PDB file of C-alpha atoms and ligand atoms in Angstrom:
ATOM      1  CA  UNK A 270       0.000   0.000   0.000  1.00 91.00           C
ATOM      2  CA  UNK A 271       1.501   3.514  -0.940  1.00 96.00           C
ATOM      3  CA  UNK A 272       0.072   6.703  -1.041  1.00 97.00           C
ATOM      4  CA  UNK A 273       1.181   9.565  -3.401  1.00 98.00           C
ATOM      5  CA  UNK A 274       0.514  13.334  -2.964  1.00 98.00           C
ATOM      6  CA  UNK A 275      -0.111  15.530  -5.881  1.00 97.00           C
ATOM      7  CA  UNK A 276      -2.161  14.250  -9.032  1.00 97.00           C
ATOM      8  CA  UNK A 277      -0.351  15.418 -11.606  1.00 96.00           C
ATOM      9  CA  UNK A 278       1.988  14.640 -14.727  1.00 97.00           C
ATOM     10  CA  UNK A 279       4.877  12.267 -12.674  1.00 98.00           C
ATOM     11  CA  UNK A 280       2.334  10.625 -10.135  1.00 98.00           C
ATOM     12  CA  UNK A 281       0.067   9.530 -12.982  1.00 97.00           C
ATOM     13  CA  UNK A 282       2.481   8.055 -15.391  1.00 98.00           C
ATOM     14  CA  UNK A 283       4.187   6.121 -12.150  1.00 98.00           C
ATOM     15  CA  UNK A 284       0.458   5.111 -11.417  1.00 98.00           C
ATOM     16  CA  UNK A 285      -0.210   4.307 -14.981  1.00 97.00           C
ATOM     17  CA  UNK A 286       3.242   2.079 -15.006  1.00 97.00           C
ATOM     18  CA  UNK A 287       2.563   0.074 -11.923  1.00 97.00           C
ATOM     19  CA  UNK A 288      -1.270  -0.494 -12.839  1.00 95.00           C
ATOM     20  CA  UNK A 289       0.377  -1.945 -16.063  1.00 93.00           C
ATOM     21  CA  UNK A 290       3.011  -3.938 -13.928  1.00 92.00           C
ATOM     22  CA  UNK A 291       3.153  -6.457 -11.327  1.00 86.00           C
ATOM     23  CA  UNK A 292       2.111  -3.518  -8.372  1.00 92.00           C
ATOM     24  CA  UNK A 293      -1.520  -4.807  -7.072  1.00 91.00           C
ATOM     25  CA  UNK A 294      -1.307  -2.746  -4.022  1.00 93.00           C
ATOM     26  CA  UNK A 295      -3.599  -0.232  -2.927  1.00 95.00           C
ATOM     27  CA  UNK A 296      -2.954   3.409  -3.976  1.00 97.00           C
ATOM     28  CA  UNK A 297      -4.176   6.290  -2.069  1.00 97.00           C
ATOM     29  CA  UNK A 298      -3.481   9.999  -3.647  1.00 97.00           C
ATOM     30  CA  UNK A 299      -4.384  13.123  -2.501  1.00 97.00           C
ATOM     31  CA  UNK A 300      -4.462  16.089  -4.541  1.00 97.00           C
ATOM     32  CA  UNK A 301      -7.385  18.894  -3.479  1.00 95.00           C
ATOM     33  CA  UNK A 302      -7.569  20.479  -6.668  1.00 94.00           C
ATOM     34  CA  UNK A 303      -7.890  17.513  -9.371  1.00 91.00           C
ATOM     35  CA  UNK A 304     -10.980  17.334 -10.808  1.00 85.00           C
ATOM     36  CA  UNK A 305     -10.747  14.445 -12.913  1.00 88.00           C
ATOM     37  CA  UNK A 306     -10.154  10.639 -11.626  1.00 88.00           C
ATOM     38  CA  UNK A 307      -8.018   8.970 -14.567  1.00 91.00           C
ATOM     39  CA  UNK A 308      -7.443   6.025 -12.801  1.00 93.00           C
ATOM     40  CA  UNK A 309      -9.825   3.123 -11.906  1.00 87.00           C
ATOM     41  CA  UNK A 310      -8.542   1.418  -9.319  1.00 88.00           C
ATOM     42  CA  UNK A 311      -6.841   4.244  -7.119  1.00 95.00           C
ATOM     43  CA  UNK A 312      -8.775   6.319  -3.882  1.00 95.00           C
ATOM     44  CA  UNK A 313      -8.488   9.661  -4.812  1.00 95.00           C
ATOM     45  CA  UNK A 314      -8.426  11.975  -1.652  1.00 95.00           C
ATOM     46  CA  UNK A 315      -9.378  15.441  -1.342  1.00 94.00           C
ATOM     47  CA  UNK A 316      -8.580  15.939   2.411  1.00 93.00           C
ATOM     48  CA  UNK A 317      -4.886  15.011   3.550  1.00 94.00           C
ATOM     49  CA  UNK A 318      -6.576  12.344   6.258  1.00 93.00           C
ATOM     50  CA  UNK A 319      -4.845   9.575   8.084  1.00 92.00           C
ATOM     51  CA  UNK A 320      -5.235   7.116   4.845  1.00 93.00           C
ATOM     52  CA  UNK A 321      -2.605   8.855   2.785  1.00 95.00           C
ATOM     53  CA  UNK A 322      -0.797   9.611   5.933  1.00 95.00           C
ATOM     54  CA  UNK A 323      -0.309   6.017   7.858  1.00 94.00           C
ATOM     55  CA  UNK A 324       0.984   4.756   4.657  1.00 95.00           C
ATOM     56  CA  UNK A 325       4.253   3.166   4.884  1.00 95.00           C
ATOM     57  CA  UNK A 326       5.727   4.983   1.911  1.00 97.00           C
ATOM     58  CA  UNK A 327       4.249   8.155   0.832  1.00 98.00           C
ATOM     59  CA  UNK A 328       5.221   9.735  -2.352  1.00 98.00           C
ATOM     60  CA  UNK A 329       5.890  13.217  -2.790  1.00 98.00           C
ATOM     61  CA  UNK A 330       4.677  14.498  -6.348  1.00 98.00           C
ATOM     62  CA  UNK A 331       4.005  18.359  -6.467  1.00 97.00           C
ATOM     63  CA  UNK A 332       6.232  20.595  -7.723  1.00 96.00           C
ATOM     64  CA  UNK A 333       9.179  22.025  -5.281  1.00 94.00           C
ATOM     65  CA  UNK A 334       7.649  25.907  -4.645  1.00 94.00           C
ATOM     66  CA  UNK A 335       4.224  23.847  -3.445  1.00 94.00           C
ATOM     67  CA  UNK A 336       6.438  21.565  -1.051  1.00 95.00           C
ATOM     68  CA  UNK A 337       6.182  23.837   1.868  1.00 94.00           C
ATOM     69  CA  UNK A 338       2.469  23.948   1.664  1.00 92.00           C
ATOM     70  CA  UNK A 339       2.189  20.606   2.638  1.00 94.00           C
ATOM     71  CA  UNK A 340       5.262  20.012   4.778  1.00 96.00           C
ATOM     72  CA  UNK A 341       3.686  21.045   8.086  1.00 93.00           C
ATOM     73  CA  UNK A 342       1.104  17.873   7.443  1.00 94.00           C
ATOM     74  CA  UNK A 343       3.964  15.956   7.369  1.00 95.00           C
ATOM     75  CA  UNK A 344       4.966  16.671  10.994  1.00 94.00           C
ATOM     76  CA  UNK A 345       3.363  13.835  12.723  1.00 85.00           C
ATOM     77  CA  UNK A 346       3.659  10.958  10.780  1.00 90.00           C
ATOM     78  CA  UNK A 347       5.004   7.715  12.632  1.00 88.00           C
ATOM     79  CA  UNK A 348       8.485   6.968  12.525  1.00 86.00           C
ATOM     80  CA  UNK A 349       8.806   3.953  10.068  1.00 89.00           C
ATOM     81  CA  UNK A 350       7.393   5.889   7.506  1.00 95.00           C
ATOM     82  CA  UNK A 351       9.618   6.529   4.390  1.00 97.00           C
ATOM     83  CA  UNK A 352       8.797   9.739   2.222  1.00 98.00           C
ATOM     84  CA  UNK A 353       9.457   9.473  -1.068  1.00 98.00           C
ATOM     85  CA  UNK A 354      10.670  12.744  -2.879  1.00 98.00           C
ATOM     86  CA  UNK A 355       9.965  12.573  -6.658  1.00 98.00           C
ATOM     87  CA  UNK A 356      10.354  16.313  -6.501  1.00 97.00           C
ATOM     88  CA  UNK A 357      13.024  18.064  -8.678  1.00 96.00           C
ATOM     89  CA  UNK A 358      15.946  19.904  -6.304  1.00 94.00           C
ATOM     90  CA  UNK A 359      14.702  19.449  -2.818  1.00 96.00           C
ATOM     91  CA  UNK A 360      17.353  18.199  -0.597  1.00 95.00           C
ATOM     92  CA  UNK A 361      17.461  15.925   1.936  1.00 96.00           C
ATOM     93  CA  UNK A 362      18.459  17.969   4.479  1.00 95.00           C
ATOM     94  CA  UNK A 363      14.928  20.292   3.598  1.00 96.00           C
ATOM     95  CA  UNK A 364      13.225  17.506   3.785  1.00 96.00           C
ATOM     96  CA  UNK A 365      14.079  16.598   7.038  1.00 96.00           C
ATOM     97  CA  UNK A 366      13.905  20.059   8.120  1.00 95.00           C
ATOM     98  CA  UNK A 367      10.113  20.919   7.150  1.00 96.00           C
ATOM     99  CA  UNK A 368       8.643  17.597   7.871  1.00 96.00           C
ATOM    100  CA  UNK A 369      10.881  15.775  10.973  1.00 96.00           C
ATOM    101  CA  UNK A 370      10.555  12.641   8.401  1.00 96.00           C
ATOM    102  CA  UNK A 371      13.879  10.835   9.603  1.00 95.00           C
ATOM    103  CA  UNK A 372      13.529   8.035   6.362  1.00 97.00           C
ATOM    104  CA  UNK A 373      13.794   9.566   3.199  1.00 97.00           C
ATOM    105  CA  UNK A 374      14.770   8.645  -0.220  1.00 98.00           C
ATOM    106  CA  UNK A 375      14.600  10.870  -3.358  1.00 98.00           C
ATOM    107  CA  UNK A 376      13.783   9.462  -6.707  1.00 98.00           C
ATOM    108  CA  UNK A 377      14.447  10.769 -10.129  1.00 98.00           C
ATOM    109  CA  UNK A 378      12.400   9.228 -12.509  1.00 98.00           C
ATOM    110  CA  UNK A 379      10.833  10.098 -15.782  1.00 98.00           C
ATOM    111  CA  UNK A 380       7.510   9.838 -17.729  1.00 98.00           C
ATOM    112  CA  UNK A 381       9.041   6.570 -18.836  1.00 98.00           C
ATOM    113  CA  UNK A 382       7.666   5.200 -16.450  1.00 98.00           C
ATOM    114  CA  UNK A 383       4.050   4.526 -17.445  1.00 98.00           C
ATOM    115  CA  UNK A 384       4.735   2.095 -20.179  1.00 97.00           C
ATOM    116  CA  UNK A 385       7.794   0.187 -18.458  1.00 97.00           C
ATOM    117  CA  UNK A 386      10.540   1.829 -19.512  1.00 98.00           C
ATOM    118  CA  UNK A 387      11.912   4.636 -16.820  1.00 98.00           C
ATOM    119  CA  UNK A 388      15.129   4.931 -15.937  1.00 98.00           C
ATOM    120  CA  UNK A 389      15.181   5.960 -11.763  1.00 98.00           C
ATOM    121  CA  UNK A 390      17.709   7.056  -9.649  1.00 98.00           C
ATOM    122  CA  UNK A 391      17.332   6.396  -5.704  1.00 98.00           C
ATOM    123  CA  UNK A 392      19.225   7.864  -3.204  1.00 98.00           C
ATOM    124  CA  UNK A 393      18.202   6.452   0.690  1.00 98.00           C
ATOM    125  CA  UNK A 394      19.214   8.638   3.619  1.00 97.00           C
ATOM    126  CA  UNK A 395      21.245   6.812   6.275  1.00 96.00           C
ATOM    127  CA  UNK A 396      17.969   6.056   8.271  1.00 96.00           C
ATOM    128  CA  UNK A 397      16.020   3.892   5.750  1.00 96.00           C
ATOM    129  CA  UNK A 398      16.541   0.123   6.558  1.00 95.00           C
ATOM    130  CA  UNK A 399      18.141  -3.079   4.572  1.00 96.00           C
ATOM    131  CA  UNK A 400      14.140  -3.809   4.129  1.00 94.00           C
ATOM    132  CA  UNK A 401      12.476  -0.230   3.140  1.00 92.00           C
ATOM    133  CA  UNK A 402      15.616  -0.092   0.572  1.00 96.00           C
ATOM    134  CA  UNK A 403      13.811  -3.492  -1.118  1.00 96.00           C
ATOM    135  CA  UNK A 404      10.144  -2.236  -1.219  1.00 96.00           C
ATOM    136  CA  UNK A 405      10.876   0.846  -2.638  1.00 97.00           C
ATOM    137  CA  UNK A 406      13.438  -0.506  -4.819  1.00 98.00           C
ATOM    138  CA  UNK A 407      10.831  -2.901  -6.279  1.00 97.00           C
ATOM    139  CA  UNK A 408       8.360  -0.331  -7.010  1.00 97.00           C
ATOM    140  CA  UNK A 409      10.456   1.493  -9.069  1.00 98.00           C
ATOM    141  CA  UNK A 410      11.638  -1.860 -10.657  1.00 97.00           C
ATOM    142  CA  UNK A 411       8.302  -2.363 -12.115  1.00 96.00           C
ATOM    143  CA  UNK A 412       8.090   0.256 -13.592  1.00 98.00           C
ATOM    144  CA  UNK A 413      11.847   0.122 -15.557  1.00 98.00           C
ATOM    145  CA  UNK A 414      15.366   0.076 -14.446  1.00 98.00           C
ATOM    146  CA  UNK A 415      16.241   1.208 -10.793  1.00 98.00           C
ATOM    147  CA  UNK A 416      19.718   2.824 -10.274  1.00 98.00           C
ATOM    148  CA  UNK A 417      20.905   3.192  -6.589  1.00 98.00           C
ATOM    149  CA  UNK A 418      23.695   6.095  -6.326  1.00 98.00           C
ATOM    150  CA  UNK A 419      25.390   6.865  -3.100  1.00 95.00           C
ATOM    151  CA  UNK A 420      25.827  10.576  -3.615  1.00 95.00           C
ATOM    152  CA  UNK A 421      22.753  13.504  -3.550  1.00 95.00           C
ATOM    153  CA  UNK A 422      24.695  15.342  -6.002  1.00 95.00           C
ATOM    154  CA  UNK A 423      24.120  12.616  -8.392  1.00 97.00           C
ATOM    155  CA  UNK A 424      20.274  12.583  -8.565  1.00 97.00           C
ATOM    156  CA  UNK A 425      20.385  16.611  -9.292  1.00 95.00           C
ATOM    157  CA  UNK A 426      23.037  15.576 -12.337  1.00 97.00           C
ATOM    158  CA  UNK A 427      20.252  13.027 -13.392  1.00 98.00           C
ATOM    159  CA  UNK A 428      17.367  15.174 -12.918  1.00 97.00           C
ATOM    160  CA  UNK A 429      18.801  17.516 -15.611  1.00 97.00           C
ATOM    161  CA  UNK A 430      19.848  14.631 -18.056  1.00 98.00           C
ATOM    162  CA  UNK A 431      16.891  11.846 -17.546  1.00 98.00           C
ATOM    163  CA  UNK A 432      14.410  13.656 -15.164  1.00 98.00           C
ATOM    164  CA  UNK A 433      13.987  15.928 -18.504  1.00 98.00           C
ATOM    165  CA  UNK A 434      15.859  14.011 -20.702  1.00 98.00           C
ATOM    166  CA  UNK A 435      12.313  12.654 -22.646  1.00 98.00           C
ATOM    167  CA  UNK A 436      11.349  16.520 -23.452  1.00 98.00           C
ATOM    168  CA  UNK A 437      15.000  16.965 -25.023  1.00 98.00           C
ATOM    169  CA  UNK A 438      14.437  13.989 -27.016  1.00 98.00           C
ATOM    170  CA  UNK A 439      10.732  14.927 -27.840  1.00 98.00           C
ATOM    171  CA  UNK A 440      12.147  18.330 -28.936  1.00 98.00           C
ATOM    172  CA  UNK A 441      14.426  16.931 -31.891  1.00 98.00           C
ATOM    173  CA  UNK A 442      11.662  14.599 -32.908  1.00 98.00           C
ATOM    174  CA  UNK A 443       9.288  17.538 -33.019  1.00 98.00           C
ATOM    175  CA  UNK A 444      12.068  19.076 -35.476  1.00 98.00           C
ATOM    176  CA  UNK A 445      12.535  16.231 -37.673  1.00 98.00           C
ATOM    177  CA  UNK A 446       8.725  15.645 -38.114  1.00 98.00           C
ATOM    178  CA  UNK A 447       8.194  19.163 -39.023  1.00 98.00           C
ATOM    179  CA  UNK A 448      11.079  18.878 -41.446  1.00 98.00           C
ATOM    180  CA  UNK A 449       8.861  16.041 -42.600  1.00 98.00           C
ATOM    181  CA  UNK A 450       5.509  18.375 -42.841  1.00 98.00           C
ATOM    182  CA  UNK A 451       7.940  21.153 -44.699  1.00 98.00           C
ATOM    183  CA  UNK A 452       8.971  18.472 -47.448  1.00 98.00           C
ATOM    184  CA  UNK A 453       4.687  17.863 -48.439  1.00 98.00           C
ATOM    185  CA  UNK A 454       4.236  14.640 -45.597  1.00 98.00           C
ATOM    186  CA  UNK A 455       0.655  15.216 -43.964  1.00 98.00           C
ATOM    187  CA  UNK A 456       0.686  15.743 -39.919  1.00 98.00           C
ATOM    188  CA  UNK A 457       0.024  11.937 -39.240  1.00 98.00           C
ATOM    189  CA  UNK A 458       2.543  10.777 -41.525  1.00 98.00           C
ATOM    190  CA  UNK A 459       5.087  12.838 -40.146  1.00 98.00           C
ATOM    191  CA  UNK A 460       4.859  11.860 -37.211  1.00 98.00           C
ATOM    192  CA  UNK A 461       4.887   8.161 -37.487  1.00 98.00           C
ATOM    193  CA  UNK A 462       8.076   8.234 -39.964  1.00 98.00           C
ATOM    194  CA  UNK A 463       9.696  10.675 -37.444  1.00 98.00           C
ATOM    195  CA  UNK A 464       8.997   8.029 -34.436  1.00 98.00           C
ATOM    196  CA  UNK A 465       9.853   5.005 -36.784  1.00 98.00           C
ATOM    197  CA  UNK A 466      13.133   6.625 -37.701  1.00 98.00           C
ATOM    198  CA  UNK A 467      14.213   6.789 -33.821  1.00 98.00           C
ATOM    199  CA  UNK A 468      12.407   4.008 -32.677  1.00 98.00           C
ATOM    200  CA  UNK A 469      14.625   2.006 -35.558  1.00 98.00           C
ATOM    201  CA  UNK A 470      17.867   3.080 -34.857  1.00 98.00           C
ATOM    202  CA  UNK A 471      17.286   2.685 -31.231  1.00 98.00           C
ATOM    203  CA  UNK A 472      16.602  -0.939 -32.358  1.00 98.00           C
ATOM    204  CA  UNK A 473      19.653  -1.120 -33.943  1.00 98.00           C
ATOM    205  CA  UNK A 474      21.602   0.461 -31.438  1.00 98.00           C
ATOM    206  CA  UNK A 475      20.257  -2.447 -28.962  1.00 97.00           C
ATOM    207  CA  UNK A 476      21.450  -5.064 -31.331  1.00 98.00           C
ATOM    208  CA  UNK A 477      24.351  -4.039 -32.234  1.00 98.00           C
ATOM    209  CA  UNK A 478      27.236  -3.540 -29.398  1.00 97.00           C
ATOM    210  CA  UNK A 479      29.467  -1.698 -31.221  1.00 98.00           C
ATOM    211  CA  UNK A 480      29.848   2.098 -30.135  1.00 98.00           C
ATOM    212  CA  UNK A 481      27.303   5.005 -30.929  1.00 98.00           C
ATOM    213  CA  UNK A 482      29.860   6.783 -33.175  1.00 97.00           C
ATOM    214  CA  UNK A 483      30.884   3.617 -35.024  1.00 98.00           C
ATOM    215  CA  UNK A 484      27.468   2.626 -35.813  1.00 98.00           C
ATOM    216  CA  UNK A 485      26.967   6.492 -36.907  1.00 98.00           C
ATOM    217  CA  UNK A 486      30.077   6.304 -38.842  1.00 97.00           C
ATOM    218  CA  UNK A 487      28.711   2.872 -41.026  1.00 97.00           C
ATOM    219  CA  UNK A 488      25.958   5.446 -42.587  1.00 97.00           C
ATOM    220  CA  UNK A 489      28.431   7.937 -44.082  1.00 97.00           C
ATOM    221  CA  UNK A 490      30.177   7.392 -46.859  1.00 95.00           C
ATOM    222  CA  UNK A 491      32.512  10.076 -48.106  1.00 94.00           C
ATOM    223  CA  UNK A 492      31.427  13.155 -49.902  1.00 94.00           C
ATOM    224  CA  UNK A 493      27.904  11.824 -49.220  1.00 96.00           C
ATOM    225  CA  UNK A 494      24.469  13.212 -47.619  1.00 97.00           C
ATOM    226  CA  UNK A 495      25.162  12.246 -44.572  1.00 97.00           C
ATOM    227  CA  UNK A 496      28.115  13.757 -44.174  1.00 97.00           C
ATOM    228  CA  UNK A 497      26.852  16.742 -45.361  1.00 97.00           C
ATOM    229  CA  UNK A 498      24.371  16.915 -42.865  1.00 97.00           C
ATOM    230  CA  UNK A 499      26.559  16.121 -40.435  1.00 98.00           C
ATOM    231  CA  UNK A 500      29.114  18.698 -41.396  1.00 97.00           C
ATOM    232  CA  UNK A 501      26.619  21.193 -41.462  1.00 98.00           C
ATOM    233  CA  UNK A 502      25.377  19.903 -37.936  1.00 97.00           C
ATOM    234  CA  UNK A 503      29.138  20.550 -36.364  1.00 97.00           C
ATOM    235  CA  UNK A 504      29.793  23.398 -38.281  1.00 98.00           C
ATOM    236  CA  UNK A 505      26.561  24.841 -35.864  1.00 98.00           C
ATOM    237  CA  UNK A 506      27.696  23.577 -32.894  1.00 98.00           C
ATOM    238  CA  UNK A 507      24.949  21.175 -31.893  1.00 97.00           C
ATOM    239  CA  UNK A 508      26.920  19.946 -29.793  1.00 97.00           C
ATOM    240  CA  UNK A 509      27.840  23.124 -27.956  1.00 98.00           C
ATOM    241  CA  UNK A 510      24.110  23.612 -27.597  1.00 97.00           C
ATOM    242  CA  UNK A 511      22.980  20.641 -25.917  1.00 97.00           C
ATOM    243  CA  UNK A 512      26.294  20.492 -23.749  1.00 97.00           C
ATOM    244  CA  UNK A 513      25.150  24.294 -22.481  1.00 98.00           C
ATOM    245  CA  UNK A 514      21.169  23.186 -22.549  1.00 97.00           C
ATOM    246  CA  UNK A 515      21.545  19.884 -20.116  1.00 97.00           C
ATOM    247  CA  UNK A 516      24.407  21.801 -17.805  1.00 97.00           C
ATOM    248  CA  UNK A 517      21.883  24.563 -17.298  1.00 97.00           C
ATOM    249  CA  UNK A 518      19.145  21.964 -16.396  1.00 96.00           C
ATOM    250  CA  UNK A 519      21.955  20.556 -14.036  1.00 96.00           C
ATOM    251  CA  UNK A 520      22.641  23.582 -12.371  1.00 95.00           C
ATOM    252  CA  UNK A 521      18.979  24.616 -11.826  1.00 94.00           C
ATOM    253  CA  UNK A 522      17.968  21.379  -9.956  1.00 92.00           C
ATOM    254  CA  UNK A 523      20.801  22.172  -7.521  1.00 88.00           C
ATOM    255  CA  UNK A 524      19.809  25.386  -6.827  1.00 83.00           C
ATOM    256  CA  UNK A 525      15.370  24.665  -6.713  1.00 84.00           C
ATOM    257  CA  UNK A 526      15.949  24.272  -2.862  1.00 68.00           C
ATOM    258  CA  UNK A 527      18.384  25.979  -1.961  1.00 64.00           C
TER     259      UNK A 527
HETATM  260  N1  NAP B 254       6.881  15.769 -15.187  1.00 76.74           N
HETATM  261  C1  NAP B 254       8.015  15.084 -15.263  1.00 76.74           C
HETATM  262  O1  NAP B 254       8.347  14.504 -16.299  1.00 76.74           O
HETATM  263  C2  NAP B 254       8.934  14.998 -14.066  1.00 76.74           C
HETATM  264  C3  NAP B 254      10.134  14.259 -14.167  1.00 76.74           C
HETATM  265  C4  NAP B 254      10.953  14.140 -13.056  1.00 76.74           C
HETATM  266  C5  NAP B 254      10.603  14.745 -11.864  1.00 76.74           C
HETATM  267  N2  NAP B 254       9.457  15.475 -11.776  1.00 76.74           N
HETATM  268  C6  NAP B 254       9.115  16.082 -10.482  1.00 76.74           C
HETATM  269  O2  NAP B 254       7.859  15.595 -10.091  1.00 76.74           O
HETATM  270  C7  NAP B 254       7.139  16.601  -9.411  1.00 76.74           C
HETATM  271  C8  NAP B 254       5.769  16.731 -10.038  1.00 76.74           C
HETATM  272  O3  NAP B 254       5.911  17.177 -11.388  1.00 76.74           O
HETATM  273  P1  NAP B 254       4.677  17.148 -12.377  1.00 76.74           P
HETATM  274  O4  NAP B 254       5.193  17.502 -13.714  1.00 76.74           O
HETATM  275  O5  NAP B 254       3.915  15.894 -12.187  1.00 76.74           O
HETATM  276  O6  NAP B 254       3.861  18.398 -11.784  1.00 76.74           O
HETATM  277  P2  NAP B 254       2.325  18.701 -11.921  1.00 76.74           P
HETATM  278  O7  NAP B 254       1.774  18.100 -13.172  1.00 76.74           O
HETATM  279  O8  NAP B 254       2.153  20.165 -11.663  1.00 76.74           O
HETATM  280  O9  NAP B 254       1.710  17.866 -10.705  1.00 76.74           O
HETATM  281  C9  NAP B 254       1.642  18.277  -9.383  1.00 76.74           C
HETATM  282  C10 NAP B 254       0.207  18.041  -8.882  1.00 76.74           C
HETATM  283  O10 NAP B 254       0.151  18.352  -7.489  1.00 76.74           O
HETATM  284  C11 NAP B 254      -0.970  19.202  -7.256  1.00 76.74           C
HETATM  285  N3  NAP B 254      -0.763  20.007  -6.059  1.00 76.74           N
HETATM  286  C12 NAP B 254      -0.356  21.288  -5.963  1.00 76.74           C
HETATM  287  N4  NAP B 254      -0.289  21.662  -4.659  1.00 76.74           N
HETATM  288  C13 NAP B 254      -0.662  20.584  -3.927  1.00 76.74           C
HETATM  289  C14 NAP B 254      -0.792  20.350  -2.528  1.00 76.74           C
HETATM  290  N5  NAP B 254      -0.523  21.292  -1.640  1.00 76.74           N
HETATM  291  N6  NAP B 254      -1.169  19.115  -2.134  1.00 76.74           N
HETATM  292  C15 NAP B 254      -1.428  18.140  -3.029  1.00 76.74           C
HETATM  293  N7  NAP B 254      -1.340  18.306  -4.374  1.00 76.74           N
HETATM  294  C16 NAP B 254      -0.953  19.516  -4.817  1.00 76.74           C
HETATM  295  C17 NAP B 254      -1.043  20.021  -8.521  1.00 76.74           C
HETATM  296  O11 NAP B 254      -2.277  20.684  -8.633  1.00 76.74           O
HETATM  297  P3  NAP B 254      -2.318  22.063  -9.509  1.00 76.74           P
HETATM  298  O12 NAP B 254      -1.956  21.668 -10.909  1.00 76.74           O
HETATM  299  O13 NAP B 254      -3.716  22.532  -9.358  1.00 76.74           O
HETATM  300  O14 NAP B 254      -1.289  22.974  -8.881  1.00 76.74           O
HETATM  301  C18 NAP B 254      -0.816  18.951  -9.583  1.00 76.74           C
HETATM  302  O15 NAP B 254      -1.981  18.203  -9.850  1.00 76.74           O
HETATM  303  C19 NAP B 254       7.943  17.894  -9.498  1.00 76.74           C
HETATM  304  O16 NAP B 254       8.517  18.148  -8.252  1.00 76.74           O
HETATM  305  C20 NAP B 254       9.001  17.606 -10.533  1.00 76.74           C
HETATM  306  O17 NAP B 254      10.226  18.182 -10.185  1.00 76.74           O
HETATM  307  C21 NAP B 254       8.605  15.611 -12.854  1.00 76.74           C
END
């Protein structure tokens, strides 16, 4: 049994993912403003009452500047419960500070997570036990692959490169499907051939073990369109770009709490 507060973007896709797993537990969630149940089998609270909090885990899911509304609710909770941050720059040491929780892990996940495939970083505080390590572990292994790291720093680093790593990829497949729509391809179209084209190379990428810029350098040939493209790519700095678009991402989710 878990209970998640906030309704939103995160909590739904992890709800989604585990519904979709093996996670038959109940799930409580409280959110006072949703209007709009998308979930069958869930309990959807509007009052923060003693069903979300005598959960044994409780998942935190609204955005950091709404954290300190609720931490005050979080005051009296017993002391083998484990709160689960899912929140974006919060530290641990906040945490602790607003709601006297003594077991706390943060998570980075991502919207992966509703069909199976999220990638999620845990980081447990020195109070959480052997056996609240392995529960919470196993939720997020239902829903894709768990990483553990032993350092905070490491989940803001993540939160900036797989946290919002699915909108950076979304972004470049909006551009090559309007590319696409620009070269006469109707709307649907477009987008299927965009998401086939990454959806195949990631296939091949999976099969094949060699490294990313071999298997990039088997589709050039000299003098070719590739390399043009490629060329004109560099020449750009696409590279520069991203490297200055993902460290800025980095350095906000160290600074959200701070
Ligand atoms: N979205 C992602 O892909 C992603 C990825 C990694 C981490 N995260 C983290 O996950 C957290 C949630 O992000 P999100 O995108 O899911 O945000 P979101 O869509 O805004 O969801 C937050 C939900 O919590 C509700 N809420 C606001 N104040 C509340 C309160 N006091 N008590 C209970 N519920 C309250 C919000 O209602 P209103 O909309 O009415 O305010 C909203 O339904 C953030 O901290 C973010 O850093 C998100």
């Amino acid at each position: 049994m878990i209970s998640i507060i906030g309704y939103g973007n995160l909590s739904k896709s992890l709800i989604t993912g585990l519904r979709n797993g093996n996670y038959s537990g109940d799930i409580t969630v409280y959110d006072p403003y949703v209007t709009k149940k998308l979930h069958k089998k869930i309990t959807l609270k509007r009052k923060l009452d003693d069903d979300i909090l005598k959960c044994k885990l409780i998942f935190l899911g609204v955005k950091p500047n709404k954290f300190k509304d609720i931490a005050k609710s979080l005051q009296n909770i017993t002391k083998n419960t484990i709160l689960v941050s899912l929140m974006a720059g919060i530290s641990i040491k906040k945490l602790r500070e607003l709601t006297h929780i003594s077991r706390i892990a943060r998570v980075m996940t991502n919207i992966n997570c509703a069909h199976g495939k999220a990638q999620s970083f845990v980081f447990f505080n020195s109070n959480c036990e052997p056996k609240d390590k392995k529960q919470l572990i196993k939720i997020f292994d239902d829903v894709g692959k768990t990483y553990i790291v032993s350092s905070e720093r490491k989940i803001d680093i993540v939160t900036g490169l797989t946290g919002s790593g699915p909108a950076y990829v979304l972004y470049i497949l909006e551009i090559i499907c309007s590319i696409f729509e620009k070269q006469g391809f109707n709307k649907k179209m477009s987008r299927d051939l965009s998401i086939e084209l990454f959806d195949g190379t990631i296939n091949t990428c999976k099969n094949d073990e060699r490294s990313l810029e071999v298997i990039k350098k088997s589709i050039v040939s000299k003098k070719g369109t590739t390399e043009s493209a490629l060329r004109s790519m560099k020449k750009d700095g696409l590279q520069k770009i991203l490297n200055k678009a993902v460290s800025s991402a980095i350095k906000k989710a160290s600074k959200i709490g701070s």
